[in-house]
CSV table of C-alpha atoms in Angstrom, one decimal:
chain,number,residue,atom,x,y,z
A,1,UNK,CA,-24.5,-15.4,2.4
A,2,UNK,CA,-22.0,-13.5,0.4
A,3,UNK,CA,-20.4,-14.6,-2.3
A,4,UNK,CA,-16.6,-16.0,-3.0
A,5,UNK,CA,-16.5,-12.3,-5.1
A,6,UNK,CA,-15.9,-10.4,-1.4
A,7,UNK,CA,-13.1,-12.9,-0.2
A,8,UNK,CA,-11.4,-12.3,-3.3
A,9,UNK,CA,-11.0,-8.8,-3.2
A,10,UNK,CA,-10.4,-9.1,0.2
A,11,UNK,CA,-7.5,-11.5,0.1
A,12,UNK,CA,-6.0,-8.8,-2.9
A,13,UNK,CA,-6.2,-6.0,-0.3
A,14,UNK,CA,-4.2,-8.3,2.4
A,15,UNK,CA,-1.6,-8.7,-0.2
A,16,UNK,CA,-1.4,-5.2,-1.0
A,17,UNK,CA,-0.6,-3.3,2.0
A,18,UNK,CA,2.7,-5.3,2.9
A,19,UNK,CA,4.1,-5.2,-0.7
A,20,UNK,CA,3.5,-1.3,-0.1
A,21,UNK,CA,5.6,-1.0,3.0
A,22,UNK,CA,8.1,-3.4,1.9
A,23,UNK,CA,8.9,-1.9,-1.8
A,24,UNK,CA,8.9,1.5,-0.3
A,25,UNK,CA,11.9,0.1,2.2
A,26,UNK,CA,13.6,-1.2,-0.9
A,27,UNK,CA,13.0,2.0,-2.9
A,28,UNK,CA,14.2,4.3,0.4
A,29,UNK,CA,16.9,1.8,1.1
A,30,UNK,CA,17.9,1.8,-2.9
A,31,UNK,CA,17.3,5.7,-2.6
A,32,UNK,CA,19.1,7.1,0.8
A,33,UNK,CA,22.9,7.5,-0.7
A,34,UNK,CA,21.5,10.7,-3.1
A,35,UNK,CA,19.0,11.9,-0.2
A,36,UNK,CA,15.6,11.4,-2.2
A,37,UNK,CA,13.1,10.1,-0.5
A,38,UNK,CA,10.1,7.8,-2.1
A,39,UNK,CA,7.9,10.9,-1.7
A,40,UNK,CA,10.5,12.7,-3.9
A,41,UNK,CA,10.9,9.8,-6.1
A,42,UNK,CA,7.2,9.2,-6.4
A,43,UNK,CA,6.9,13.3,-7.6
A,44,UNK,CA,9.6,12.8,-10.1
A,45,UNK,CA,7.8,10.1,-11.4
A,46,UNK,CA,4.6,12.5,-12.1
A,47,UNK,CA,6.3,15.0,-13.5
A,48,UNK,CA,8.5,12.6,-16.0
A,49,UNK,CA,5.5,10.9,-17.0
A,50,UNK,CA,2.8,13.7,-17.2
A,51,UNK,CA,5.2,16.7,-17.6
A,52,UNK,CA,5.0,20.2,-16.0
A,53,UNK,CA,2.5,20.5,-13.1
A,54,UNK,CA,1.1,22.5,-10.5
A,55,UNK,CA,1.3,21.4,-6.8
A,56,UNK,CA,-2.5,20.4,-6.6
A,57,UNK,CA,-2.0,18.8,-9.5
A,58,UNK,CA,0.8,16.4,-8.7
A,59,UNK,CA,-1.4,16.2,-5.4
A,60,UNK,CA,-4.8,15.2,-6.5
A,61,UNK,CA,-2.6,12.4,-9.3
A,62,UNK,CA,-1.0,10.9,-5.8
A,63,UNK,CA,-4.1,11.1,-3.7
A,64,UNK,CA,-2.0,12.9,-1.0
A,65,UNK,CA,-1.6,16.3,0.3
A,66,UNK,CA,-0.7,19.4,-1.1
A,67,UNK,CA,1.3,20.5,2.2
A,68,UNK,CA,3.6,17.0,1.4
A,69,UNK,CA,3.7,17.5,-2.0
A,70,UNK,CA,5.4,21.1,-1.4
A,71,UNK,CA,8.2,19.8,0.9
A,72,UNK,CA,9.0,17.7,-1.5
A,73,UNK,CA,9.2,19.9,-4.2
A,74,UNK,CA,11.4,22.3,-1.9
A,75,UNK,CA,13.9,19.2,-1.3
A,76,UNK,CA,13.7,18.5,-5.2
A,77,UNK,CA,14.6,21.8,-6.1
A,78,UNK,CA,17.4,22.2,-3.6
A,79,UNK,CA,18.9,18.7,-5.6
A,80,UNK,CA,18.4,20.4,-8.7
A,81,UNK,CA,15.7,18.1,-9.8
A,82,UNK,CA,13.1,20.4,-10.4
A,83,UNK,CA,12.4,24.3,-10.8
A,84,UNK,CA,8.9,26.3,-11.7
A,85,UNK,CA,8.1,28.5,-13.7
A,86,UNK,CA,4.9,31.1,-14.4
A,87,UNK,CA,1.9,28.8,-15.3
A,88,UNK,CA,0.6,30.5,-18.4
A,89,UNK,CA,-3.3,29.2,-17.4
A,90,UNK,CA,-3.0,30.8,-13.5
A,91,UNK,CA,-1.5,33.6,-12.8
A,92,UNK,CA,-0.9,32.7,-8.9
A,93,UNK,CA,0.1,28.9,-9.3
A,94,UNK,CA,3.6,27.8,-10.6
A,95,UNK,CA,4.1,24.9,-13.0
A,96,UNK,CA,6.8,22.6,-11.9
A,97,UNK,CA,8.9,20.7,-14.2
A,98,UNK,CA,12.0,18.3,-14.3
A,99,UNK,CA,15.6,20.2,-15.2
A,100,UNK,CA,17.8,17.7,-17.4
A,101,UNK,CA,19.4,16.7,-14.1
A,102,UNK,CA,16.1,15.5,-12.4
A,103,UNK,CA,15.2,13.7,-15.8
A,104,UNK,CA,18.3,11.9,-15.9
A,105,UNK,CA,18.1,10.9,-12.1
A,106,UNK,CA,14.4,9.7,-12.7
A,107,UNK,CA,15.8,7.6,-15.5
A,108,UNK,CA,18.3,6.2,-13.4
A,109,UNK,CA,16.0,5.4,-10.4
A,110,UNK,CA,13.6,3.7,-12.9
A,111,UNK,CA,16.2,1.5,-14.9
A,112,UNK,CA,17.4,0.4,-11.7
A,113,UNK,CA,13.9,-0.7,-10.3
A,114,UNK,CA,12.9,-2.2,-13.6
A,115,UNK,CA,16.0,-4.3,-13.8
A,116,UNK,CA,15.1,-5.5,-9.8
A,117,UNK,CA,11.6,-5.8,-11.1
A,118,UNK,CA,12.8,-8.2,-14.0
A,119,UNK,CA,13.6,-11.0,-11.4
A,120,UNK,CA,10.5,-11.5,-9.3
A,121,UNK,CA,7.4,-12.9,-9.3
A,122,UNK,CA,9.4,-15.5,-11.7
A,123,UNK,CA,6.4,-18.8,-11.6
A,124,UNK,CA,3.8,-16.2,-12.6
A,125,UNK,CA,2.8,-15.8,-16.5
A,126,UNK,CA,2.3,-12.5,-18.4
A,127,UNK,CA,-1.1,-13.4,-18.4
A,128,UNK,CA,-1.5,-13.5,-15.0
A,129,UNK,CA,0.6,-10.4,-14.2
A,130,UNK,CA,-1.7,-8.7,-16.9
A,131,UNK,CA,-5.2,-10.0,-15.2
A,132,UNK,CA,-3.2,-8.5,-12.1
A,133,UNK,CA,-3.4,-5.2,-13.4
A,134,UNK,CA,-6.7,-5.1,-14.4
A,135,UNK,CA,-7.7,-6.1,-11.4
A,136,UNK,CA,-6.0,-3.7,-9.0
A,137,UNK,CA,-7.3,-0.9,-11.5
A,138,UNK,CA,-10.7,-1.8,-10.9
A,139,UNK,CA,-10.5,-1.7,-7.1
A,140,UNK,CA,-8.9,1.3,-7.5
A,141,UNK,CA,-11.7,3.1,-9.2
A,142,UNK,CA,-14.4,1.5,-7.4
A,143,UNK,CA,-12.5,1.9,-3.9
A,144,UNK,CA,-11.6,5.7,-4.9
A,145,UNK,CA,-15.2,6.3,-5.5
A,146,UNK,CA,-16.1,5.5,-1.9
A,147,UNK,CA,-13.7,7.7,-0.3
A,148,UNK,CA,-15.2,10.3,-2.8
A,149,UNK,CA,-18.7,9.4,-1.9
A,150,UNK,CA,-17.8,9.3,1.8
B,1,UNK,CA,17.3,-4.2,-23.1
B,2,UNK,CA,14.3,-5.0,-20.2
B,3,UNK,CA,12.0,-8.0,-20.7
B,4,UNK,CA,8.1,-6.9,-20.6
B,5,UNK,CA,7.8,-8.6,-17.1
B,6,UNK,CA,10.0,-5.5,-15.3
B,7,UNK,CA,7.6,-3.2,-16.6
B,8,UNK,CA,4.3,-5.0,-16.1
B,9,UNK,CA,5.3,-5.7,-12.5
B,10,UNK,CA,6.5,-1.9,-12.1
B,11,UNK,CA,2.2,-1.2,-13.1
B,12,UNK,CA,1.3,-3.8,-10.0
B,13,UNK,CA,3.2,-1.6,-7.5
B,14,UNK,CA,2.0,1.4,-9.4
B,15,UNK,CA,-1.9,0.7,-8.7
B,16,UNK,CA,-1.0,-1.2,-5.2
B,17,UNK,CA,-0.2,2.6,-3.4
B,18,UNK,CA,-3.0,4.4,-4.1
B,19,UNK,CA,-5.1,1.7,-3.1
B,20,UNK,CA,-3.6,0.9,0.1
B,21,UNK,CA,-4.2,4.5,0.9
B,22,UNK,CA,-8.3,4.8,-0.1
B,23,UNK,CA,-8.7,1.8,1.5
B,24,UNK,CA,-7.0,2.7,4.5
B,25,UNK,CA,-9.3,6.0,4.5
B,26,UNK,CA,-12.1,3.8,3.5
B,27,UNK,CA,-11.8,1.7,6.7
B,28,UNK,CA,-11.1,4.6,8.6
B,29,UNK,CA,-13.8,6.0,7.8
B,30,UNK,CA,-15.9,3.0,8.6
B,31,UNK,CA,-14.5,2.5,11.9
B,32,UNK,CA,-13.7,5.9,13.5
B,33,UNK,CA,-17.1,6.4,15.3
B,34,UNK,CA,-16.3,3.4,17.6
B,35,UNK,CA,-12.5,4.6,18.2
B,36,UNK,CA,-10.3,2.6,16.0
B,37,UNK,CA,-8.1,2.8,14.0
B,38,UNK,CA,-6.7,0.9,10.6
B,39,UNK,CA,-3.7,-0.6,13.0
B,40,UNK,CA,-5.9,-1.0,15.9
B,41,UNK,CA,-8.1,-3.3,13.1
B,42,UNK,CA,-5.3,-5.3,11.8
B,43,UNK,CA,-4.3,-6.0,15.5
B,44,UNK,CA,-7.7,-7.5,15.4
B,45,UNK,CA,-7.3,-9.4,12.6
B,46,UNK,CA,-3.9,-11.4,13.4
B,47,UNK,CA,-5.5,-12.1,16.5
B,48,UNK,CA,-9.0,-13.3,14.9
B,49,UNK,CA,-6.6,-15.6,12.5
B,50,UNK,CA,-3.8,-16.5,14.6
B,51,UNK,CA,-4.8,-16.7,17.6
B,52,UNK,CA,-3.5,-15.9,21.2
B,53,UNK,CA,0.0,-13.6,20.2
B,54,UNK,CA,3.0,-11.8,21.7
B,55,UNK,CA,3.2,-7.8,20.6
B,56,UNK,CA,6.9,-9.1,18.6
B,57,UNK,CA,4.8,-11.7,16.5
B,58,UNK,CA,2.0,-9.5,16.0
B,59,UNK,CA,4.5,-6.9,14.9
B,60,UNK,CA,6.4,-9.5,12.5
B,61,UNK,CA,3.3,-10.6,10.7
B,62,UNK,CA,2.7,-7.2,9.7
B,63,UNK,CA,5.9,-6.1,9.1
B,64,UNK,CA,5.3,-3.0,11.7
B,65,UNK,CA,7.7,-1.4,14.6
B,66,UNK,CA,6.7,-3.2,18.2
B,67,UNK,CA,6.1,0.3,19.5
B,68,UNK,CA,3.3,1.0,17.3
B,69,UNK,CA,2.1,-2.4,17.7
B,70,UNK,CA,1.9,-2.0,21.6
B,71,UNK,CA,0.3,1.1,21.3
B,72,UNK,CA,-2.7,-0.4,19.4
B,73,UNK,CA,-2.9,-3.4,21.6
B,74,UNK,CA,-3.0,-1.0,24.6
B,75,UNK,CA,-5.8,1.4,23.1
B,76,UNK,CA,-7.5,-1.6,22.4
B,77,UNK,CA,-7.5,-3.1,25.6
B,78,UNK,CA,-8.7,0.5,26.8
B,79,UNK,CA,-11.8,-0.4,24.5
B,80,UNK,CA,-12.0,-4.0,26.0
B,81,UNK,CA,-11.6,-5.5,22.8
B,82,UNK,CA,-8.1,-7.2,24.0
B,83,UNK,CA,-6.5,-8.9,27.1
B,84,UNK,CA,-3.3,-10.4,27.9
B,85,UNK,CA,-2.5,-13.7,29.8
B,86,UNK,CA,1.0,-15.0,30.5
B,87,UNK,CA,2.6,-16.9,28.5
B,88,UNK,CA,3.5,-20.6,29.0
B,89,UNK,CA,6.4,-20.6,26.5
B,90,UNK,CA,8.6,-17.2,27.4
B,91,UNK,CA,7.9,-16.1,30.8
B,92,UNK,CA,8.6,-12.5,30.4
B,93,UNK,CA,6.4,-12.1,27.3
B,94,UNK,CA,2.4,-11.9,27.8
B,95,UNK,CA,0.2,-13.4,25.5
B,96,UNK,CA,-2.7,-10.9,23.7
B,97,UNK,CA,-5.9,-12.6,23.3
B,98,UNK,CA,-9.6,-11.3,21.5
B,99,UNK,CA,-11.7,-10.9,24.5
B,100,UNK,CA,-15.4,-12.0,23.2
B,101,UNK,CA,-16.3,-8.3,22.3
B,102,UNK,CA,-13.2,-8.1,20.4
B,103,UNK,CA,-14.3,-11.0,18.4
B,104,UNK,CA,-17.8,-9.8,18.1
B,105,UNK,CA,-16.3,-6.5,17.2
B,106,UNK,CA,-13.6,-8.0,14.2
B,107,UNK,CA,-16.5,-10.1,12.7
B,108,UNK,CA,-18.9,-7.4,12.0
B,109,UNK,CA,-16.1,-5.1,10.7
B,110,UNK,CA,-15.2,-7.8,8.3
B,111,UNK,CA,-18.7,-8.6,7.5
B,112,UNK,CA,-19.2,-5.1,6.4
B,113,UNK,CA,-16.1,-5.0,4.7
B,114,UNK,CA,-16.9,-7.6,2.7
B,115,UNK,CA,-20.2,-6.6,2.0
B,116,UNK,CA,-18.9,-3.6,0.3
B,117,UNK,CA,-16.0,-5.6,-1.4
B,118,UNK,CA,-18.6,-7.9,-2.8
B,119,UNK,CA,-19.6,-5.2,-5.5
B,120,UNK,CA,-16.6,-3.8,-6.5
B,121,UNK,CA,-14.7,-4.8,-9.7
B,122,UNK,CA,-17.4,-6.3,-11.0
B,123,UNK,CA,-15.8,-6.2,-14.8
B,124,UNK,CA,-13.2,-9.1,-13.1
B,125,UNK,CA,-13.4,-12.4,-13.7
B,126,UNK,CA,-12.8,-14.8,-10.8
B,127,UNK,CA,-10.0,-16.2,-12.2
B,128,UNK,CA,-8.1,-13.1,-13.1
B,129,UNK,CA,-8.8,-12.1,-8.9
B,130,UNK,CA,-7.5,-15.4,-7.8
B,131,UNK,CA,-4.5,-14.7,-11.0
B,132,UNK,CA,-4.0,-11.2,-8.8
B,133,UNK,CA,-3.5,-13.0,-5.3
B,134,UNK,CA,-1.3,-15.6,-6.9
B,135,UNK,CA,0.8,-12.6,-8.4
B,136,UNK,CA,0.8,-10.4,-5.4
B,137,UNK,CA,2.1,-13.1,-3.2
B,138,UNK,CA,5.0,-13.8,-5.0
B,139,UNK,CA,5.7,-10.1,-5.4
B,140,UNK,CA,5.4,-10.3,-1.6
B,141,UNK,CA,7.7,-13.2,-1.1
B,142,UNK,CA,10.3,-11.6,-3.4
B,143,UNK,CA,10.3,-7.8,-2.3
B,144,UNK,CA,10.4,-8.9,1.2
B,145,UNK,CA,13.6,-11.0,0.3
B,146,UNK,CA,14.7,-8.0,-0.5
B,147,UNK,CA,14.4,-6.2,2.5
B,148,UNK,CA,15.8,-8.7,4.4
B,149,UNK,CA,19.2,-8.9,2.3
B,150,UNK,CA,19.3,-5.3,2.5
């Protein structure tokens, strides 16, 4: 007989997928007039909070590939958003890093969602927004070390 | 100046990607020795839940493209897990039904999927899981609003 735990999580993981597809339609939708994309956005995002980085790097932090993760980094730095330069630790991989330009866009893109943000989910308390977090961090761990262990 | 709750809801969609993708690659990896897929899987479970369903509805309560949605139902009928029947209410649209090794098929996925569910986040309180469904479907509710009115 298996516990209510299981149905929890399970229900959480229902809720999750949809709220992926949809926000990323917002995002693109909220996105398309400047030609980023939500991969782009989602690499500025990286590199604003975790500064310079190497492909692999901003790769492994997404949990995607490093062949996507270069195409976007080609469309960024055709913007302007980004440039490399020698990576001081490697001498055959590049850092990458936001110019001014790709800062300010980042900072734009975020205001914008946080303001959108600031409206929803208006019944629900900090508290349970919080307890949110924690959980979705846990499954994260525990459901990353699976595909690890796989 | 932004309220707490934008940037506490911007940390749920932050943790909601990643996991939507291991779990995805999870399941995968779970199912890919009898032939399906992640979409061919939630075909299966709208039908386990729903009941008998056209390929439109099946593609609305996922918020997927028919297309894709047709091409799931048709590998699955391949694999005898699906059939179709016509439909009383529309006579142009067939009905997709769970053929009995389709059900037996969904209920041992799910039984291992919540077997391995059942141990994960084990630092969570139920009430902060049941906190996380409560604040993902309202998420849900109001980013799909979004889409719509976009």
């Amino acid at each position: 007989m298996l516990s209510r735990r299981g149905q929890q999580l399970y229900e959480v993981l229902r809720n999750v997928r949809p709220l992926v597809l949809n926000s990323a339609r917002v995002v693109e939708a909220s996105l398309a007039a400047d030609g980023v994309s939500v991969g782009m956005r989602a690499v500025l995002e990286v590199l604003a909070e975790a500064g310079p980085a190497t492909v692999p790097a901003i790769a492994e932090r997404l949990d995607l590939a490093r062949q996507g993760i270069q195409r976007h980094v080609n469309d960024l730095a055709a913007l302007g958003f980004v440039d490399s330069r020698a990576n001081p630790a490697h001498r055959r991989s590049v850092l990458i890093d936001l110019t001014p330009a790709g800062r300010d866009r980042f900072d734009r893109i975020r205001g914008y969602e946080l303001a959108s943000l600031d409206r929803m989910a208006a019944e629900c308390t900090d508290g349970e927004i919080d307890a949110a977090i924690r959980v979705l961090r846990a499954l994260n761990r525990d459901v990353r070390r699976r595909v690890v262990g796989a």
